[in-house]
Coordinates of C-alpha atoms in Angstrom, one line a residue:
X1 CA -0.2 0.0 0.1
X2 CA 1.4 3.3 -0.9
X3 CA 0.6 6.7 0.7
X4 CA 0.6 10.0 -1.0
X5 CA 1.8 13.1 0.7
X6 CA -0.1 16.2 -0.1
X7 CA 2.0 19.3 -1.1
X8 CA 1.0 21.3 1.8
X9 CA 1.9 18.5 4.4
X10 CA 5.3 17.7 3.0
X11 CA 6.2 21.4 3.0
X12 CA 5.3 21.5 6.8
X13 CA 7.4 18.8 7.6
X14 CA 10.3 20.3 5.8
X15 CA 9.8 23.6 8.0
X16 CA 9.6 21.5 11.1
X17 CA 13.0 19.8 10.0
X18 CA 14.5 23.3 9.5
X19 CA 13.5 24.6 12.8
X20 CA 14.9 21.6 14.6
X21 CA 18.3 22.0 12.8
X22 CA 18.6 25.5 13.9
X23 CA 17.8 24.7 17.5
X24 CA 20.4 22.0 17.6
X25 CA 23.0 24.2 16.0
X26 CA 22.4 27.0 18.6
X27 CA 22.7 24.4 21.6
X28 CA 25.9 23.1 20.2
X29 CA 27.3 26.6 20.1
X30 CA 26.3 27.4 23.4
X31 CA 28.2 24.5 24.9
X32 CA 31.4 25.7 23.2
X33 CA 31.4 29.0 25.0
X34 CA 34.3 29.8 27.4
X35 CA 34.0 29.7 31.0
X36 CA 34.8 33.0 33.0
X37 CA 36.4 32.3 36.3
X38 CA 35.9 34.4 39.4
X39 CA 38.3 37.2 39.9
X40 CA 40.9 36.2 42.5
X41 CA 40.3 37.6 46.1
X42 CA 42.9 39.9 47.4
X43 CA 45.2 38.5 50.3
X44 CA 44.2 39.5 53.7
X45 CA 45.9 42.6 55.1
X46 CA 46.1 44.4 58.5
X47 CA 43.5 47.1 59.0
X48 CA 44.6 50.3 57.8
X49 CA 47.9 49.1 56.3
X50 CA 49.5 47.5 53.2
X51 CA 51.2 44.9 55.3
X52 CA 49.9 41.3 55.2
X53 CA 48.5 40.1 58.5
X54 CA 51.3 38.7 60.9
X55 CA 51.4 35.2 61.6
X56 CA 50.2 34.4 65.2
X57 CA 53.2 33.9 67.4
X58 CA 52.9 31.2 69.8
X59 CA 54.6 30.8 73.0
X60 CA 56.2 27.4 72.8
X61 CA 55.4 27.6 76.6
X62 CA 56.2 27.4 76.0
X63 CA 59.5 26.8 76.1
X64 CA 61.3 29.9 74.8
X65 CA 62.2 30.0 78.3
X66 CA 60.4 29.3 81.2
X67 CA 63.1 28.5 84.0
X68 CA 63.1 25.5 86.5
X69 CA 60.5 27.2 88.6
X70 CA 58.6 28.4 85.7
X71 CA 58.8 32.1 86.1
X72 CA 61.0 34.8 85.0
X73 CA 63.6 36.1 87.6
X74 CA 66.1 38.9 88.2
X75 CA 69.2 38.6 86.1
X76 CA 67.6 36.6 83.3
X77 CA 68.5 38.2 80.0
X78 CA 65.5 38.9 77.6
X79 CA 65.2 39.6 74.1
X80 CA 61.9 41.2 72.8
X81 CA 61.0 41.6 69.3
X82 CA 57.8 43.1 67.7
X83 CA 56.7 42.1 64.3
X84 CA 57.4 44.5 61.5
X85 CA 58.6 47.2 64.3
X86 CA 62.4 46.5 64.2
X87 CA 63.1 49.9 66.1
X88 CA 61.4 48.3 69.0
X89 CA 63.7 45.3 69.2
X90 CA 65.4 45.3 73.0
X91 CA 67.7 43.3 74.9
X92 CA 67.4 43.8 78.6
X93 CA 68.1 42.3 81.9
X94 CA 65.6 41.8 84.6
X95 CA 66.5 43.8 87.7
X96 CA 66.2 42.9 91.3
X97 CA 62.7 44.3 91.4
X98 CA 61.6 42.3 88.4
X99 CA 61.6 45.3 86.3
X100 CA 62.9 45.8 82.7
X101 CA 63.1 48.8 80.5
X102 CA 61.5 48.7 77.3
X103 CA 61.3 51.3 74.3
X104 CA 58.3 53.7 74.4
X105 CA 56.9 51.7 77.6
X106 CA 59.7 52.6 80.0
X107 CA 59.9 50.4 83.2
X108 CA 57.8 47.3 83.2
X109 CA 57.4 44.7 85.8
X110 CA 57.6 41.0 84.6
X111 CA 59.5 39.2 87.2
X112 CA 57.6 36.4 88.8
X113 CA 55.7 35.9 85.6
X114 CA 55.8 33.0 83.1
X115 CA 57.2 33.8 79.7
X116 CA 53.4 33.9 78.4
X117 CA 52.1 36.1 81.0
X118 CA 54.9 38.7 80.3
X119 CA 54.5 38.5 76.8
X120 CA 50.7 39.3 77.1
X121 CA 51.4 42.1 79.5
X122 CA 53.8 43.8 77.1
X123 CA 51.6 43.2 74.3
X124 CA 48.5 44.7 75.9
X125 CA 50.6 48.0 77.0
X126 CA 51.8 48.6 73.5
X127 CA 48.2 48.0 72.1
X128 CA 46.8 50.5 74.6
X129 CA 48.9 53.6 73.8
X130 CA 51.2 52.9 70.7
X131 CA 50.3 50.1 68.3
X132 CA 47.4 48.3 66.6
X133 CA 47.5 44.5 67.3
X134 CA 51.1 44.3 68.1
X135 CA 52.7 40.9 67.9
X136 CA 55.2 40.6 70.7
X137 CA 57.8 37.7 71.0
X138 CA 59.9 37.2 74.1
X139 CA 63.0 34.9 74.5
X140 CA 65.1 34.1 77.5
X141 CA 68.6 34.6 76.0
X142 CA 70.4 33.7 79.1
X143 CA 69.1 32.5 82.6
X144 CA 70.5 33.8 85.7
X145 CA 72.3 31.2 87.7
X146 CA 70.1 29.1 89.7
X147 CA 71.4 27.2 92.5
X148 CA 70.4 24.9 95.5
X149 CA 72.2 23.4 98.4
X150 CA 72.2 19.8 99.7
X151 CA 73.7 19.2 103.2
X152 CA 74.1 16.7 105.9
X153 CA 74.3 12.7 104.9
X154 CA 75.3 13.0 101.4
X155 CA 78.4 12.1 99.4
X156 CA 79.2 15.5 98.1
X157 CA 77.3 18.1 100.0
X158 CA 77.5 21.5 98.6
X159 CA 75.8 24.0 96.4
X160 CA 74.9 23.1 92.8
X161 CA 73.5 24.9 89.8
X162 CA 70.0 23.8 88.2
X163 CA 70.3 22.3 84.6
X164 CA 69.4 25.3 82.4
X165 CA 65.8 25.3 81.3
X166 CA 65.0 21.9 83.3
X167 CA 63.4 21.5 86.7
X168 CA 64.7 19.3 89.5
X169 CA 63.0 17.4 91.9
X170 CA 64.1 16.2 95.6
X171 CA 65.3 12.8 94.5
X172 CA 67.3 14.3 91.6
X173 CA 69.0 16.8 93.8
X174 CA 70.0 14.1 96.1
X175 CA 71.4 12.2 93.3
X176 CA 73.3 15.2 92.0
X177 CA 75.0 15.5 95.4
X178 CA 76.3 11.9 95.1
X179 CA 73.4 10.2 97.0
X180 CA 73.4 9.2 100.7
X181 CA 76.1 8.2 102.8
X182 CA 75.9 5.0 104.9
X183 CA 74.6 7.0 107.7
X184 CA 71.9 9.0 105.4
X185 CA 68.3 8.6 106.5
X186 CA 66.0 9.0 103.3
X187 CA 63.0 9.4 105.8
X188 CA 64.5 12.5 107.5
X189 CA 65.0 15.0 104.6
X190 CA 64.2 18.6 105.2
X191 CA 63.7 21.6 102.6
X192 CA 64.3 25.0 103.9
X193 CA 62.6 27.5 101.5
X194 CA 61.8 31.2 101.8
X195 CA 58.1 32.1 100.8
X196 CA 57.1 35.7 100.7
X197 CA 59.9 36.9 102.7
X198 CA 59.6 34.2 105.5
X199 CA 61.6 30.9 105.9
X200 CA 59.6 27.8 105.7
X201 CA 60.7 24.1 106.2
X202 CA 59.2 21.1 104.7
X203 CA 59.8 17.7 106.3
X204 CA 59.8 14.9 103.7
X205 CA 60.2 11.1 103.5
X206 CA 62.5 10.7 100.4
X207 CA 62.2 6.8 100.7
X208 CA 58.3 7.1 100.5
X209 CA 58.4 9.5 97.7
X210 CA 60.7 7.3 95.6
X211 CA 58.5 4.2 96.3
X212 CA 55.1 6.0 95.2
X213 CA 55.3 6.1 91.6
X214 CA 51.9 7.8 91.3
X215 CA 52.8 10.6 93.7
X216 CA 54.1 14.0 92.1
X217 CA 57.8 14.5 93.0
X218 CA 58.7 17.3 95.2
X219 CA 60.1 20.1 93.1
X220 CA 63.1 22.0 94.2
X221 CA 63.2 25.8 93.6
X222 CA 66.1 28.3 93.5
X223 CA 68.0 28.8 96.9
X224 CA 66.3 26.0 98.4
X225 CA 68.5 24.2 101.1
X226 CA 68.1 20.4 101.4
X227 CA 69.3 18.6 104.5
X228 CA 69.4 14.9 104.7
X229 CA 69.4 13.6 108.3
X230 CA 71.3 10.8 110.1
X231 CA 70.1 7.4 110.4
X232 CA 69.4 6.2 114.0
X233 CA 70.3 2.5 115.0

């Protein structure tokens, strides 16, 4: 069986095919268009300046410098730097009153503080009157001499220096002095310490401390005087 297309119907079919071809061509052209990337954002800058935001300086708590007792003391030699403020760089020594002399600030008391506390104190003072968001870094370049004494029934009684940047506990102090003599009594140990201007004596059982692994060791502080008593028979 054969079908005959009328002329008007065939013309309509050709028109539909032309329109479809135009639509497909336009779609393909659209897919070949280039993508436009977003403009790069500018890097962060400090408010009101052309300088990049400084990195956060952490205190390697700490240890750019806490001493054996964890605090800054007279005769410690301190180096202070301020980020992008080279003219404020200063090397100073803590005096007997715990004071240091710093650029612009004058005398500032940091004795008795940890390194982190002293850094925060100086940063706050600069921020209050002179700088916007200052980044202060403190380093203890040289520690003042720290000494303790061990007397009584030990092999080498005398005065000893603290290992730099390290704490010393009671058992370590006795070991540094050579250990007990034959007459030494570990249960009769005393530590004389000055606290708030007044002497205080701690009576300790070093033998019990050595056996109790869970107990926190008794920490020795600068100028402590340890005395090991004599054994009674």
